[in-house]
Every structure is written in structure tokens, then in C-alpha cells.
C-alpha positions as semicolon CSV with decimal commas, in nm:
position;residue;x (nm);y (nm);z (nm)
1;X;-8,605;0,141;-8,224
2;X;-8,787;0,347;-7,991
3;X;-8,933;0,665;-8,081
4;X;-8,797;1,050;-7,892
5;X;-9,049;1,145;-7,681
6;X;-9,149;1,465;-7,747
7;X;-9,225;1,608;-7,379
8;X;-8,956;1,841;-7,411
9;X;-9,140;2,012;-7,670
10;X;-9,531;2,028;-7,510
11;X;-9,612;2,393;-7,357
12;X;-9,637;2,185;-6,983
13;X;-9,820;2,373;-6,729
14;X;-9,535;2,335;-6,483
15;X;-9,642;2,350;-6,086
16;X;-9,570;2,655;-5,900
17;X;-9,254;2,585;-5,695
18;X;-9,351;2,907;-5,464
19;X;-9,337;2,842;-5,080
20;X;-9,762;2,783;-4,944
21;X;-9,855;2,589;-5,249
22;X;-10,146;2,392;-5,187
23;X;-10,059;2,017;-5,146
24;X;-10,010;1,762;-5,419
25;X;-10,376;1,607;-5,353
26;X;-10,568;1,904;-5,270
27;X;-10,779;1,895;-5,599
28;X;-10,912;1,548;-5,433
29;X;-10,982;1,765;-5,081
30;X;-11,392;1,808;-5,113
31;X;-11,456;1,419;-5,195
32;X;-11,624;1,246;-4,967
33;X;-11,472;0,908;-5,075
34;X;-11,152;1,018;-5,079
35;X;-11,132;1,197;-4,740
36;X;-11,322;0,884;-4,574
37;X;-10,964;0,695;-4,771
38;X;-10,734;0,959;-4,591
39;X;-10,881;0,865;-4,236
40;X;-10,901;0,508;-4,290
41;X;-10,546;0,467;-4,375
42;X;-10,491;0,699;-4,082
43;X;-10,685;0,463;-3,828
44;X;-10,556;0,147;-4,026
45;X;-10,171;0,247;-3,955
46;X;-10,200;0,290;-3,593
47;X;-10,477;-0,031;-3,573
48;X;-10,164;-0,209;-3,785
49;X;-9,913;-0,114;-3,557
50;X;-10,024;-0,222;-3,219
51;X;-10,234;-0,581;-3,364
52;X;-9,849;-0,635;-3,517
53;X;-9,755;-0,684;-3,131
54;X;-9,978;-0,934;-3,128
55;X;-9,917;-1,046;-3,485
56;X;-10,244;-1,007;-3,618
57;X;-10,361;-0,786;-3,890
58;X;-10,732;-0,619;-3,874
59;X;-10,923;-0,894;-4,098
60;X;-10,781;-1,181;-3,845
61;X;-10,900;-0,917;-3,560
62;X;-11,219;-0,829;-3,713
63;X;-11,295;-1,252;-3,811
64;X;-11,252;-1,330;-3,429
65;X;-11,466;-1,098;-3,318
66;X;-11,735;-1,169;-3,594
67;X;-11,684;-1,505;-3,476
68;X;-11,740;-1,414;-3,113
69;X;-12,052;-1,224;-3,210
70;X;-12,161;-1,512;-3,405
71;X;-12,036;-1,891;-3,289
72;X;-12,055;-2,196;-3,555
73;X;-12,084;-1,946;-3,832
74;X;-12,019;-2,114;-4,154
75;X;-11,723;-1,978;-4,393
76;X;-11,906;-1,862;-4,604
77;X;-12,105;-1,651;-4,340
78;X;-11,768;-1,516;-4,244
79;X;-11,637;-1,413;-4,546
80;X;-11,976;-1,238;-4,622
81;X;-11,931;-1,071;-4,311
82;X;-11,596;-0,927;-4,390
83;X;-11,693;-0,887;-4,732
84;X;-11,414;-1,087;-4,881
85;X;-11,429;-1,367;-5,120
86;X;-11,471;-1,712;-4,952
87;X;-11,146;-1,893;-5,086
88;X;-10,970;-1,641;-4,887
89;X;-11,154;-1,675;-4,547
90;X;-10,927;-2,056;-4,561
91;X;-10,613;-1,897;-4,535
92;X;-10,713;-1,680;-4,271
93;X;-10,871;-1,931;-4,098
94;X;-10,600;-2,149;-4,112
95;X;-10,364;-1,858;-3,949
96;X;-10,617;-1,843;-3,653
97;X;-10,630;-2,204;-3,665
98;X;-10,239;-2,286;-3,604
99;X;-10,294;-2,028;-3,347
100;X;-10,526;-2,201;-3,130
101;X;-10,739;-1,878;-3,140
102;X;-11,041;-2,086;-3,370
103;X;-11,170;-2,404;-3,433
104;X;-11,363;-2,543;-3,684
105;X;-11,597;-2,793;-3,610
106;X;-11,758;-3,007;-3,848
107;X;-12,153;-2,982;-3,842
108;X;-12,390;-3,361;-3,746
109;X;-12,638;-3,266;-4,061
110;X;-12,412;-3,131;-4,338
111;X;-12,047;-3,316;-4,262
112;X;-11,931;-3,102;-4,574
113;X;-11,944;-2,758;-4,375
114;X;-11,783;-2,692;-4,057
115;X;-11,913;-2,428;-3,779
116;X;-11,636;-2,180;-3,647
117;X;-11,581;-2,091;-3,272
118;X;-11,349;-1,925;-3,078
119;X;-11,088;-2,112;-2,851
120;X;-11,072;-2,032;-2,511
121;X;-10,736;-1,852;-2,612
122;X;-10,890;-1,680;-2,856
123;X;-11,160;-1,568;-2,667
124;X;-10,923;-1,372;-2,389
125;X;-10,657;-1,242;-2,632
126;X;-11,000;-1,104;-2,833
127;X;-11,112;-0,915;-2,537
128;X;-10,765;-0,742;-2,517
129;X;-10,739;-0,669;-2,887
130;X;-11,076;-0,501;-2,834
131;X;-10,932;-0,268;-2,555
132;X;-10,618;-0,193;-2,764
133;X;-10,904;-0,134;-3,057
134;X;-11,100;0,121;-2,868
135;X;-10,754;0,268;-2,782
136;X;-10,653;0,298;-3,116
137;X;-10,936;0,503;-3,236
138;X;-10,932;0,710;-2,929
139;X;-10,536;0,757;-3,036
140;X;-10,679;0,802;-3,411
141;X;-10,922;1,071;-3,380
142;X;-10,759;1,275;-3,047
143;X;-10,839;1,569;-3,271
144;X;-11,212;1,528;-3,199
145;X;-11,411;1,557;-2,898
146;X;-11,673;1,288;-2,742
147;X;-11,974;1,490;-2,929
148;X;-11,761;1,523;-3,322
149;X;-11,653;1,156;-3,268
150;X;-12,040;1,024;-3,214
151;X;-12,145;1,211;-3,469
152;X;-11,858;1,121;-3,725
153;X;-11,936;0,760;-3,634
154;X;-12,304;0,782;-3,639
155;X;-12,290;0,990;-4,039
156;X;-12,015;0,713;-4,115
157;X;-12,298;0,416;-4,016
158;X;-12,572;0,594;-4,225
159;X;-12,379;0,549;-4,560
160;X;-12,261;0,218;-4,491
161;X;-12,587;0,094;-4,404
162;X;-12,814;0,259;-4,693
């Protein structure tokens, strides 16, 4: 039988219920991780939104243009790249596959691996996505200028890169 909970009894710091309380996460307001969370998901929604019309999501988007940058890449090059584990680069390959947007192309000296490339289709509909990319952060951060977005970007770079 279960035991009565006794919160009804605990001396509960209730929440103010006044009108200009601060909001529910504000205690979370000076981290660094947290706000760089806040503007992600921010970027990620609208990013979401318009690859959807093309029904993509950003780690398809962001594995052709890797593979654009980087032609006969092996898998496990790819998933490195996107920082995922390699059993799931196959599914997402696979998507981009049955797309016609990649290939992959078994390589002459190790016919266990395969190279990755991007299709001819791929290739154009990844030069959109990039313009509707660029669009979407422009649409994400409207709240800064040209100067505040470079330097957000270039602060952003320094602690992903250290």
C-alpha cells in the first residue's frame, strides 16, 4: 500500500504569484551554456521549419554540405564530422541515398569502405538549402546588427575550437 505523502505538511517556499515576477528560468540567466541552449533552439526552430519544406532536418543538411566540402569521405569521416556515432551516419545516409542527393561509392583499394559524394541533385538543392541557411540566421538573429552578429559568431568559434 502506498505511503501519504507528506507535502502537505513541509513549510514550501511557495513562488510569488505577484504580477513582474522574474521568469521560471531566470536563476539559469548568467550561464553561458545555458544561454548558448536558448539561442540554439531559437536558430534550430526556424532552421527546422523551412529544411521541413524541403524535408530535411539540419544533420541531413549539415552531412551534404560536409560532403560537398569534402567528396569520397569515408563514414566514419562523416560521422566524426558531425560528431555523431557512426552506426547512425547509415540511416542518414540511407535517407540521402533514396533521395538521389548521395552516393556511395565503393573504394578500388579497400572494397570494405565506400567514399561518399554528392549527386548532381544533391549538389543544386545544397546550394539552395545554403541560401535558405544564411536566411535563417539572418531571420534568427534580426535583433543584432552586421558588427554584434560577427562578433557573436567569431566569440562562438573561439570556444568551439579551444
Amino acid at each position: 500500500m502506498a505511503k501519504p505523502s507528506n507535502i502537505a505538511d513541509a513549510n514550501l517556499a511557495l513562488p510569488d504569484t505577484t504580477e513582474g515576477r522574474a521568469p521560471l528560468d531566470s536563476a539559469l540567466d548568467d550561464l553561458i551554456g545555458y544561454a548558448i541552449r536558448r539561442a540554439q533552439l531559437k536558430l534550430f526552430q526556424n532552421l527546422i521549419g523551412r529544411l521541413a519544406e524541403h524535408d530535411l532536418r539540419p544533420a541531413q543538411f549539415s552531412a551534404l554540405a560536409i560532403i560537398e566540402q569534402n567528396p569520397g569521405l569515408m563514414q566514419t569521416d562523416l560521422a566524426r564530422a558531425l560528431a555523431i556515432e557512426p552506426p547512425q551516419v547509415v540511416p542518414l545516409l540511407n535517407k540521402l541515398e533514396s533521395r538521389a542527393l548521395a552516393v556511395r561509392v565503393r573504394c578500388k583499394p579497400d572494397k570494405r569502405s565506400y567514399g561518399i559524394f554528392l549527386s548532381k541533385t544533391g549538389e543544386t538543392l545544397l546550394k539552395a538549402l545554403k541560401e535558405i541557411a544564411v536566411q535563417s540566421d539572418l531571420d534568427s538573429t534580426a535583433a543584432l546588427d552586421g558588427e554584434e552578429r560577427a562578433e557573436l559568431l567569431r566569440l562562438l568559434k573561439k570556444v568551439y575550437q579551444d
